[in-house]
Coordinates of C-alpha atoms in Angstrom, one line a residue:
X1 CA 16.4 6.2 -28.7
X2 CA 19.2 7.6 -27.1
X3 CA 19.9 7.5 -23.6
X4 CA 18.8 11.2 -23.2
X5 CA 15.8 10.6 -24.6
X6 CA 14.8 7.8 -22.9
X7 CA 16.2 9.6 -19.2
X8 CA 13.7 12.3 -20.1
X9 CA 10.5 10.1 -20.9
X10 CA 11.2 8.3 -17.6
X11 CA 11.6 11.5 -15.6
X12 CA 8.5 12.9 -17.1
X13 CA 6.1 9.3 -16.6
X14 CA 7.4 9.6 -13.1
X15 CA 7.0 13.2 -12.2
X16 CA 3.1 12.6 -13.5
X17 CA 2.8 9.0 -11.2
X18 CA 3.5 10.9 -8.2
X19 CA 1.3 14.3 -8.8
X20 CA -1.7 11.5 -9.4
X21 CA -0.8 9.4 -6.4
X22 CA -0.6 13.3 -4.4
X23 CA -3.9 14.0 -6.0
X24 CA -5.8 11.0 -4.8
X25 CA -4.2 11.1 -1.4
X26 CA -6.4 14.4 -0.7
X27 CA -9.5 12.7 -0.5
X28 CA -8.7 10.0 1.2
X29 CA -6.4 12.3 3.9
X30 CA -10.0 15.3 4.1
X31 CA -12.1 11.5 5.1
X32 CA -9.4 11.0 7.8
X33 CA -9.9 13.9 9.2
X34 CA -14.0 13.9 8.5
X35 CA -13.6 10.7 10.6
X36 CA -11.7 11.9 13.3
X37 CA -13.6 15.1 14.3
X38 CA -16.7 12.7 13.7
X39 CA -15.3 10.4 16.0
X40 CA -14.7 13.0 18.5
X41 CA -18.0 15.1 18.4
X42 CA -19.8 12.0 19.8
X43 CA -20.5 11.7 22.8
X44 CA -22.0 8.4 23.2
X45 CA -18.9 6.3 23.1
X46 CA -15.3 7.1 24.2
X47 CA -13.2 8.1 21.3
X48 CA -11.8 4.3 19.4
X49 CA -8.5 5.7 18.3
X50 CA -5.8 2.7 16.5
X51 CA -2.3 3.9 16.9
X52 CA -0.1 2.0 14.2
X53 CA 2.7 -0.2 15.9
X54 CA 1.7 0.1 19.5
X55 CA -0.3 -3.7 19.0
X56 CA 3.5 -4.8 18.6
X57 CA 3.9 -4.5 22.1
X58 CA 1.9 -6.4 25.8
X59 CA -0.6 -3.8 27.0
X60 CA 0.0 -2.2 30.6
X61 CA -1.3 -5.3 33.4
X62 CA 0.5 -7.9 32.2
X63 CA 2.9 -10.3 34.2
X64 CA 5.7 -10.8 31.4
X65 CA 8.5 -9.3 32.4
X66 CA 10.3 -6.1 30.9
X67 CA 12.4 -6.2 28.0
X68 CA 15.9 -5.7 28.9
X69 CA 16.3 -3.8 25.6
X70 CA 13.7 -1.4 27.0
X71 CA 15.0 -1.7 30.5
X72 CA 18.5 -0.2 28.9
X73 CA 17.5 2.7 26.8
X74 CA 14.4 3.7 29.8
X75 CA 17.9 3.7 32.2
X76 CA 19.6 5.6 29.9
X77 CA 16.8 8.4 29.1
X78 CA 16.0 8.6 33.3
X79 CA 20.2 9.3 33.9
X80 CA 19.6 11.7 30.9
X81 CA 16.0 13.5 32.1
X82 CA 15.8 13.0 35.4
X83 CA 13.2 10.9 37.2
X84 CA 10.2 13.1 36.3
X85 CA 12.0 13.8 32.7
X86 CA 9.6 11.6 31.1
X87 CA 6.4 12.5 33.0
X88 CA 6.9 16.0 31.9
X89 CA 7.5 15.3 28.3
X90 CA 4.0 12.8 28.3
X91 CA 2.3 16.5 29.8
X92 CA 3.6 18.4 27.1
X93 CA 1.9 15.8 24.3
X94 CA -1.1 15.9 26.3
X95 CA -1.3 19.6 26.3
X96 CA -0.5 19.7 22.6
X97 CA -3.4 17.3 21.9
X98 CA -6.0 19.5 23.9
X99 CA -4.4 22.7 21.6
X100 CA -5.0 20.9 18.4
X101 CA -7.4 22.7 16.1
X102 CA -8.3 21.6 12.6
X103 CA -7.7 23.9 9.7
X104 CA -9.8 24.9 7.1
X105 CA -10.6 22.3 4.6
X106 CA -9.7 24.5 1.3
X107 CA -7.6 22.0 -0.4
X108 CA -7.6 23.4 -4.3
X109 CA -9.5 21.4 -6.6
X110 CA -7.5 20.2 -9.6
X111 CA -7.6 21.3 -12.3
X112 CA -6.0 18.8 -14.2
X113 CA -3.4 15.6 -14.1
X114 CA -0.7 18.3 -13.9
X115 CA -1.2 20.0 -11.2
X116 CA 0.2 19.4 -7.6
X117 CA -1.6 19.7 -4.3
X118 CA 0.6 21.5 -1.5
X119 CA 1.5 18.9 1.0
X120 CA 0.0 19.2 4.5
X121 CA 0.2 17.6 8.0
X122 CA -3.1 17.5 8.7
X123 CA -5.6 17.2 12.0
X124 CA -6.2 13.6 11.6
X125 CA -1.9 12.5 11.2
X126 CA -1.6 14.9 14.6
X127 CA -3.7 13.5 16.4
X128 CA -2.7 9.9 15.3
X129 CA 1.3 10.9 15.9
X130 CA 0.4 12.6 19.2
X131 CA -1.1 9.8 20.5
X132 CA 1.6 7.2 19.0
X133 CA 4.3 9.5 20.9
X134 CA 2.4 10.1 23.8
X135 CA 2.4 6.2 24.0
X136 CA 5.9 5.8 23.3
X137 CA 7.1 7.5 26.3
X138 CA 4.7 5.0 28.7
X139 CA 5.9 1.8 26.7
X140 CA 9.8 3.4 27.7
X141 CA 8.5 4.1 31.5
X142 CA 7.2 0.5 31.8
X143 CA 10.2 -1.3 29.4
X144 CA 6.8 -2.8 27.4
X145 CA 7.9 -6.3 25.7
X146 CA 6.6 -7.3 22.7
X147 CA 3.6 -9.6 22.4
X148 CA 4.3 -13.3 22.0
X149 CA 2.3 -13.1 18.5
X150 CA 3.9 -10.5 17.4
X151 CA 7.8 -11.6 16.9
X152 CA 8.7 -14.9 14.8
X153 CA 11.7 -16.9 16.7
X154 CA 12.2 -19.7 14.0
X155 CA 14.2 -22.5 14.7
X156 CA 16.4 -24.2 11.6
X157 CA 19.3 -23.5 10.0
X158 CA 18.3 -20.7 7.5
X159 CA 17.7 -18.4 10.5
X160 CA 21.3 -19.1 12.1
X161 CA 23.7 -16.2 12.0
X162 CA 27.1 -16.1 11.1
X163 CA 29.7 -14.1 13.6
X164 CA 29.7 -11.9 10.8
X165 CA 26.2 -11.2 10.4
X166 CA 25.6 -11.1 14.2
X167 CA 28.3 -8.1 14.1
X168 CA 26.6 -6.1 11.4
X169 CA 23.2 -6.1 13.5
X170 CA 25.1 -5.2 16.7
X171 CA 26.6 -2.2 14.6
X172 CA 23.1 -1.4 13.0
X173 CA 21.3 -2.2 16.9
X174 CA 24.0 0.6 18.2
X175 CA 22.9 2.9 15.6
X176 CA 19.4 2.7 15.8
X177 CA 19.6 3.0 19.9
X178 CA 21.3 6.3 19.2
X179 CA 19.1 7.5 16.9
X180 CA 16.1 6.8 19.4
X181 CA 18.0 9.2 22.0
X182 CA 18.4 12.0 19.5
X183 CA 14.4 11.5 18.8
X184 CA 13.8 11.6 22.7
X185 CA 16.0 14.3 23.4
X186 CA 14.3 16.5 20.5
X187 CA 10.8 15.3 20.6
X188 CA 8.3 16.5 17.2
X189 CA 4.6 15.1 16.9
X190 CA 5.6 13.4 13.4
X191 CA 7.9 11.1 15.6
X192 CA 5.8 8.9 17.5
X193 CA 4.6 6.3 14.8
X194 CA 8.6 6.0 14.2
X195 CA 9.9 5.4 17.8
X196 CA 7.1 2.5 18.4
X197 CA 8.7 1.0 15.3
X198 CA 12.2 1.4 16.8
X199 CA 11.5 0.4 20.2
X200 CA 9.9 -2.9 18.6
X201 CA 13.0 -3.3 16.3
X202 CA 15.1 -2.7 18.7
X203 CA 13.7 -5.4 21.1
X204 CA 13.7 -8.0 18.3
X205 CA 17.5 -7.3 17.3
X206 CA 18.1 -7.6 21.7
X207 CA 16.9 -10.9 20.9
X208 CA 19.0 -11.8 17.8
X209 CA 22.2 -11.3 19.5
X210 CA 21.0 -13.1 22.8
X211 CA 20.4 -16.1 21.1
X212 CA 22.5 -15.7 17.7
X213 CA 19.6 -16.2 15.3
X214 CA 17.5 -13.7 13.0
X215 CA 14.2 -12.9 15.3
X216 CA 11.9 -10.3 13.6
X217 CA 8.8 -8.9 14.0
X218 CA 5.8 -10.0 11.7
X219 CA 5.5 -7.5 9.0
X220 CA 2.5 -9.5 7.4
X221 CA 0.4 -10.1 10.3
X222 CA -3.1 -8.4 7.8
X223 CA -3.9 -11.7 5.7
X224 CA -5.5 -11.6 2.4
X225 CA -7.9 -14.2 1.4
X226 CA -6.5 -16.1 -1.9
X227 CA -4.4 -18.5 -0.4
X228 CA -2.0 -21.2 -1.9
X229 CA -0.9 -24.7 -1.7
X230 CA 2.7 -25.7 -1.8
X231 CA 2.2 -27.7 -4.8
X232 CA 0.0 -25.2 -6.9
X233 CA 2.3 -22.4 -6.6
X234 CA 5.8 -23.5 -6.8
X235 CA 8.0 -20.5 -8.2
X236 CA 6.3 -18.0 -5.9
X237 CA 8.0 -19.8 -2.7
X238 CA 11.2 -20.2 -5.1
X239 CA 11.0 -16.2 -5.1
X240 CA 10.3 -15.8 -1.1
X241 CA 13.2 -17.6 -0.6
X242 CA 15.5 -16.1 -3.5
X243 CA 14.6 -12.5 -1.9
X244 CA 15.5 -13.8 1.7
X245 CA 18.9 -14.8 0.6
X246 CA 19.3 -11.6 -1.3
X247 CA 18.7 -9.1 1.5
X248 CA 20.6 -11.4 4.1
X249 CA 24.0 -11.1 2.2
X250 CA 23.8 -7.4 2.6
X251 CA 24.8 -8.4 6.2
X252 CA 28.3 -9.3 5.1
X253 CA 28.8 -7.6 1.7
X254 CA 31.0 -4.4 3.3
X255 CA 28.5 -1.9 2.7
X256 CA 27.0 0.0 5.8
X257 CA 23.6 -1.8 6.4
X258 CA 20.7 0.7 7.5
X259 CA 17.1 0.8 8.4
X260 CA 16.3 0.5 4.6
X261 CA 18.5 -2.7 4.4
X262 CA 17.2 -4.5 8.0
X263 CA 13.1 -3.7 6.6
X264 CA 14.1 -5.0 3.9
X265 CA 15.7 -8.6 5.5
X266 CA 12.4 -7.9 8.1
X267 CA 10.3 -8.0 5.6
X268 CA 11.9 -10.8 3.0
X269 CA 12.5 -13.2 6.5
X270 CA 8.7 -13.0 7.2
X271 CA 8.1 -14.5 4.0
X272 CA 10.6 -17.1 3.8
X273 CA 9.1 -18.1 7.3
X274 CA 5.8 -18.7 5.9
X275 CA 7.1 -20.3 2.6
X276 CA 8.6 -22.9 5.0
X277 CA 5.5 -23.6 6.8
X278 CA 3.5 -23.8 3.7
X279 CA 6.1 -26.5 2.7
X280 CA 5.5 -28.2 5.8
X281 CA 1.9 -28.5 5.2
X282 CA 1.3 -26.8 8.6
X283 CA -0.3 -23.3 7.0
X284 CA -1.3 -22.3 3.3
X285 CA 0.8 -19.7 1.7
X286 CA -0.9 -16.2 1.4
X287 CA -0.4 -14.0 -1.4
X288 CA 0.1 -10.8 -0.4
X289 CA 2.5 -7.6 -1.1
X290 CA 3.5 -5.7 2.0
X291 CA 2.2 -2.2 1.9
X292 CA 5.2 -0.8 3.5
X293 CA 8.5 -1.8 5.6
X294 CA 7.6 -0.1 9.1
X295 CA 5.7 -2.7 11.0
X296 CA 2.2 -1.3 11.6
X297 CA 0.1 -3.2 14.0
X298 CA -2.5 -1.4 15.4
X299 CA -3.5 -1.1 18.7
X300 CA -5.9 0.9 21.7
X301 CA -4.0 3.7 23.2
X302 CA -4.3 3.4 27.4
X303 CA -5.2 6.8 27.4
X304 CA -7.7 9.1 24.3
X305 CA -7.0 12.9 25.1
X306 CA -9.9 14.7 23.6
X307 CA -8.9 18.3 21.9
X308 CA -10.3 21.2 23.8
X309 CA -13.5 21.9 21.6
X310 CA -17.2 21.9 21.7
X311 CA -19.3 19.3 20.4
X312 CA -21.1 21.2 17.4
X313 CA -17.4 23.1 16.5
X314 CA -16.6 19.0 16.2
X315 CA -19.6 18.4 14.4
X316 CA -19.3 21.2 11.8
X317 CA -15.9 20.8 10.9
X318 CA -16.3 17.0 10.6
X319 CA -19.1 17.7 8.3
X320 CA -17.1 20.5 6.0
X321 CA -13.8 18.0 5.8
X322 CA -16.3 15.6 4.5
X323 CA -18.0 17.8 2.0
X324 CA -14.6 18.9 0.9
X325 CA -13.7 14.8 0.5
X326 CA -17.0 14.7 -1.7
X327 CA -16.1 17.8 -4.3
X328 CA -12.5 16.7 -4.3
X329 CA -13.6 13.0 -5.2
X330 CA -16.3 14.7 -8.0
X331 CA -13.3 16.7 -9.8
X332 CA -10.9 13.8 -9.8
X333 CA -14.1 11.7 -11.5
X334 CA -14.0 14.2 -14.3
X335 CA -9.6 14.6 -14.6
X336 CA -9.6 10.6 -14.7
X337 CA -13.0 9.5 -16.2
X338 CA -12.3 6.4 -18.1
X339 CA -14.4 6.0 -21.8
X340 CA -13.5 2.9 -23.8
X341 CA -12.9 4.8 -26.8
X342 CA -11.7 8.1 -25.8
X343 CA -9.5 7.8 -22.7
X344 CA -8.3 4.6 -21.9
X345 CA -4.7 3.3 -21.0
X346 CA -3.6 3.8 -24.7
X347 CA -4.7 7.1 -25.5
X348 CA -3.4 8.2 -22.6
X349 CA 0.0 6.5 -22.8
X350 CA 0.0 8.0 -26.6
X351 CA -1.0 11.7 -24.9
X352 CA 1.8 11.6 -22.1
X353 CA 4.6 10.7 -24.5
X354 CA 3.3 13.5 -26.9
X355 CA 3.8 16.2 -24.1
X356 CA 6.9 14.8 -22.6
X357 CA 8.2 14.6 -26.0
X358 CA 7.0 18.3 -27.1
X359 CA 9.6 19.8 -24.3
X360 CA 12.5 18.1 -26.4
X361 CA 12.5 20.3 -29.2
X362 CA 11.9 17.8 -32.0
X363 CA 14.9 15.5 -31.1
X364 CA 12.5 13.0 -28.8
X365 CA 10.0 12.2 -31.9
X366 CA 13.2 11.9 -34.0
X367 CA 14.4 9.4 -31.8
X368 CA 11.1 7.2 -31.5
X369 CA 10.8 8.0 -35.4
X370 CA 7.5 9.5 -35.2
X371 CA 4.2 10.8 -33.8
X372 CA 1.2 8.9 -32.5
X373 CA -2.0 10.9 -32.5
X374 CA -4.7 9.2 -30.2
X375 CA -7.6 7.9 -32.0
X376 CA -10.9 5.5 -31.0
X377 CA -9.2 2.7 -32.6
X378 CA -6.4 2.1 -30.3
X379 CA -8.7 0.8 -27.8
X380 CA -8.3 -2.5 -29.8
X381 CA -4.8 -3.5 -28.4
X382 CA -3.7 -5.0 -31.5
X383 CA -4.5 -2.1 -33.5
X384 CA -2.6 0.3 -31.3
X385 CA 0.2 -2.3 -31.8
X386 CA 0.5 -2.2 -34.9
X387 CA 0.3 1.8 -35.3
X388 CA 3.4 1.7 -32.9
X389 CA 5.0 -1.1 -34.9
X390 CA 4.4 1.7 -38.5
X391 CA 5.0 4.6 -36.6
X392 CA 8.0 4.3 -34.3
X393 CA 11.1 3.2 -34.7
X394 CA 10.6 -0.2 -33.0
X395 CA 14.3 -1.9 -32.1
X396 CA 12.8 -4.7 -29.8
X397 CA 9.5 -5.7 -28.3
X398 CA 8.4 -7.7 -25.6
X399 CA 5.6 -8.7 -23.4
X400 CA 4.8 -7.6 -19.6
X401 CA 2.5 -10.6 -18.5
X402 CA -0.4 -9.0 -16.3
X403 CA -0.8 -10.1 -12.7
X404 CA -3.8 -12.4 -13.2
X405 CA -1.7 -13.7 -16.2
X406 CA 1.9 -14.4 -13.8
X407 CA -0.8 -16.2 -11.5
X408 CA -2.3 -18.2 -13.9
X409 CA 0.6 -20.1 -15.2
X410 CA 1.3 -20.8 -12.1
X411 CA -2.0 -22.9 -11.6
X412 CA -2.8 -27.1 -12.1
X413 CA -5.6 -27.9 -14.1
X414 CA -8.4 -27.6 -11.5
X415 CA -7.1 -24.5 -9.9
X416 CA -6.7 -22.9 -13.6
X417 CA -10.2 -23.7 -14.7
X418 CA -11.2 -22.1 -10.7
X419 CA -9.8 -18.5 -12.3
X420 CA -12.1 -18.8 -15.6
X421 CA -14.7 -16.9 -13.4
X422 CA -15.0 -14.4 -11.1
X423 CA -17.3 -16.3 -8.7
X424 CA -14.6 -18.9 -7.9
X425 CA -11.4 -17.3 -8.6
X426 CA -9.0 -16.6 -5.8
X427 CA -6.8 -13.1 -7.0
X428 CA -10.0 -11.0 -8.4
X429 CA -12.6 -9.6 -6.1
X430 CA -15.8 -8.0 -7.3
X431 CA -15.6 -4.5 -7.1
X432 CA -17.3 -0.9 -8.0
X433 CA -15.2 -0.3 -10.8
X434 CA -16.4 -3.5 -12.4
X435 CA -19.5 -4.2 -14.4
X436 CA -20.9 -7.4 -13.6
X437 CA -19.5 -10.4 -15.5
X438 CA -19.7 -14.6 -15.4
X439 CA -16.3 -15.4 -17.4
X440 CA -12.6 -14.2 -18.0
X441 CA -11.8 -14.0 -21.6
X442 CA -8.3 -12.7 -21.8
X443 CA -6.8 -16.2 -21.6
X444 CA -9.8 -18.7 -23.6
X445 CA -10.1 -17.6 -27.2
X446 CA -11.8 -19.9 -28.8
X447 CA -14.8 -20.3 -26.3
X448 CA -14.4 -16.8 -26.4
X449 CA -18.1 -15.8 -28.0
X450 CA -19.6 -18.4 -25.7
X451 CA -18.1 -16.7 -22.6
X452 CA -19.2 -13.2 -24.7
X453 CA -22.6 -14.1 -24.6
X454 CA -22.7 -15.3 -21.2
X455 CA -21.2 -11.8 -19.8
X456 CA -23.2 -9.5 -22.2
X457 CA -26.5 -11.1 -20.8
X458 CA -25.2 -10.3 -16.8
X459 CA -24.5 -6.9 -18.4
X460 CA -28.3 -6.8 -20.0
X461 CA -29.7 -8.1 -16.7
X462 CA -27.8 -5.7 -14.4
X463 CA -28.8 -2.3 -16.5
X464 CA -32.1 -3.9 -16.7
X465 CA -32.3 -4.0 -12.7
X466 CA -30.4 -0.2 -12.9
X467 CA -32.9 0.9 -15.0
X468 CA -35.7 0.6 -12.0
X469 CA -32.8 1.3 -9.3
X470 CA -32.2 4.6 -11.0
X471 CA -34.1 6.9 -9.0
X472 CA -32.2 5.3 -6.3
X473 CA -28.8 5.0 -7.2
X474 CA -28.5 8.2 -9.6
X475 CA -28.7 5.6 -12.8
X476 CA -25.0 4.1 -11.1
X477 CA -26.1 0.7 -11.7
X478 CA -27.7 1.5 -15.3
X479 CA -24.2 2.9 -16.2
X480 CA -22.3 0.1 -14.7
X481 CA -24.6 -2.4 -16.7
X482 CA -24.7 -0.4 -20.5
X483 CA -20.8 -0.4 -19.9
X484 CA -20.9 -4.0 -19.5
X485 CA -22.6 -4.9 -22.2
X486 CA -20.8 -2.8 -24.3
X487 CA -17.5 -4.2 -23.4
X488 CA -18.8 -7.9 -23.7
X489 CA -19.5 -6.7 -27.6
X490 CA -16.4 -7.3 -29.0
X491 CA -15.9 -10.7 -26.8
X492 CA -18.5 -12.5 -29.5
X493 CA -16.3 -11.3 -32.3
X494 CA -12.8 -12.8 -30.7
X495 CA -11.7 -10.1 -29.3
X496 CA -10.7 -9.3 -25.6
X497 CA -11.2 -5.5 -23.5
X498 CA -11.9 -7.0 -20.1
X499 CA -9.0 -8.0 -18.2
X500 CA -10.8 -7.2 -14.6
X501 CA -10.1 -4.6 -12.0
X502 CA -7.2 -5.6 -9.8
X503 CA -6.4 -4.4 -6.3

């Protein structure tokens, strides 16, 4: 394959990731805003918004003292503004929220994996960014500190700082301060969420060059539930502290360090942290991935400003972004439907190099050699294998060891045997996508029928029990069961389809 080629196929696998990951962002953005105007038709409760970043910092009442950081860049915006400067910009947000009016909720329906839903800020972000900046301009009128819980100080010598490091962070503290004042001076909605994140940051980095160590806020504060010994897991503190070295020495290699490169030491610091405590015996390791590099802790605004509209206009557009949710959810059902035979992950890998290759005027299936026309039978891995082994030019081959797999070899004995089962293991946890099942086959062949038989009886029980649940469920369960049993099938015969649904 030439490098051409292969540039293209890569373009064109990417290009489709991101119109899915667009596509099912719809959905879930028309429930945000079904929640919100929900949330704010009632009339029973005050309005329970979270802002993301503001629990980084002491709510209003406290007695710890202001953050000199704070202190600084508040003096600096009142010599800038005036005394009443930032008063008047907190009016403007409020008036903006009270003007706030949600669109319709005509999202086009897909019409198939190609096609591209138009970006939007919606009701529900404008709201959420309102609030975050309104917020942002009383943590800068007050010099907020962080909470205790949410900023790691470690002690030790990994967390020591070199003069040169400590000068790179001044340089990248001195940046981000000026890139706070242009935000302030130019205020937009979208802007809030970012300056509670920089006003943390730049706190924590105040503290890093008061006492010459790395301090960093906790990026991973949202714990997941499989946790790990030190002694069971071995290579996966090996990695946390591998990744912390790595995005340290961006401090001092010459190259201009920016708020990609601090996230990224943030982020990578947070878990070497916890790696050493696990080692210490003092807390279990938690695996987790973090979902992004802005730190996100929620928290209760001081002050919910309601938008200026009645109670059934609430009610009626809550209940039309939800509707809208419902059909957009129902179309995406039918674009991604899985069927074992007909569209599952080979098929569709064999379809999306066909049309990526059709664009290349012949020279793409010259260069893998051939064609692969989906058929039923590549749901049997080791039949699509081998039709890619006859059919295209193979020049190596190698294998990408799933998740659960990575996980597994990482295990003793008792803690291996633990993951044979859903019921005990620690990484998978039962969801709707899943049939019901007792045992894992991917990894024990030769008990493999015996575990077979064990999950195709589950799967006869539970469409048993959907069979008299259908007139409740809309035969969900009676699906979910046949689909079970029919997957457990090949499982008495040797052969693995299950691998489990992991989130």
């Amino acid at each position: 394959m030439t490098p051409d080629v292969y540039a293209s196929l890569h373009e064109s696998f990417e290009n489709r990731l991101q119109r899915q990951n667009a596509q099912f962002k719809v959905p879930e953005a028309l429930r945000r805003d079904g929640e919100i105007l929900a949330m704010l038709a009632s009339t029973d409760t005050p309005p329970r918004l979270q802002v993301k970043g503001l629990g980084l910092f002491e709510p209003a009442g406290t007695d710890r003292p202001e953050d000199p950081t704070l202190a600084g860049l508040r003096t600096r915006a009142l010599a800038r503004y005036g005394t009443e400067g930032l008063r008047t910009r907190m009016t403007s947000v409020r008036q903006a929220i009270l003007a706030l009016r949600p669109g319709p909720p005509d999202d086009p329906l897909p019409i198939d994996a190609r096609s591209s839903p138009p970006w939007r800020y919606r009701f529900a972000d404008r709201y959420h960014d309102l609030h975050a900046l309104l917020e942002a301009y009383r943590l800068l009128e007050r010099a907020a500190p962080l909470r205790r819980e949410a900023c790691h100080v470690p002690g030790g010598r990994e967390f020591a700082l070199k003069p040169g490091e400590i000068e790179t962070l001044r340089t990248f503290a001195g940046k981000l301060e000026e890139s706070v004042a242009e935000a302030l001076d130019q205020p937009r909605p979208d802007q809030g969420p970012g300056l509670l994140a920089a006003f943390a940051r730049l706190e924590a980095l105040g503290k890093t060059l008061r006492y010459g160590r790395l301090v960093f806020l906790d990026t991973l504060n949202e714990r997941e539930t499989a946790q790990l010994s030190w002694g069971s897991a071995p290579p996966v503190f090996t990695a946390a502290d591998a990744d912390f070295r790595l995005a340290r020495r961006e401090l001092t290699s010459g190259r201009q360090f920016d708020e990609i490169g601090y996230s990224l030491l943030e982020n990578a610091a947070n878990r070497r942290l916890e790696a050493r405590k696990a080692l210490a015996g003092k807390a279990p390791f938690h695996l987790r991935t973090p979902a992004g590099l802005m730190p996100s802790r929620p928290g209760s605004p001081t002050e919910t400003v309601r938008p200026a509209l009645g109670v059934e206009e609430l009610r009626d557009a809550a209940a039309a972004f939800l509707a809208a949710e419902s059909a957009q959810r129902e179309r995406l059902e039918q674009i991604y439907r899985y069927h074992l035979v007909e569209r599952n992950c080979v098929t569709e890998l064999f379809r999306t190099l066909n049309e990526s290759l059709a664009g290349m005027n012949g020279s793409g299936a010259e260069a893998l050699g051939g064609r692969i026309e989906p058929a039923p039978v590549d749901a049997i891995p080791f039949v699509s294998a081998r039709r890619v082994e006859r059919q295209y030019r193979v020049m190596e081959s190698f294998e990408l060891a799933s998740r659960r797999r990575l996980f597994l070899e990482t295990l003793d004995s008792e803690s291996y045997l633990a993951e044979l089962s859903p019921l005990s293991s620690a990484i998978y946890h039962t969801n709707d996508e899943d049939s019901l099942f007792l045992f894992f086959t991917d990894t024990a062949a030769w008990p493999r029928p015996l575990f077979g038989a064990a999950n195709l009886a589950v799967g006869t029980a539970e469409a048993l029990a959907g069979l008299l649940a259908s007139p409740f469920d809309a035969g969900r369960s009676l699906h979910h069961g046949l689909r079970g049993m029919l997957v457990s099938l090949p499982e008495l015969a040797f052969f693995n389809i299950r691998k489990g649904t992991f989130r």
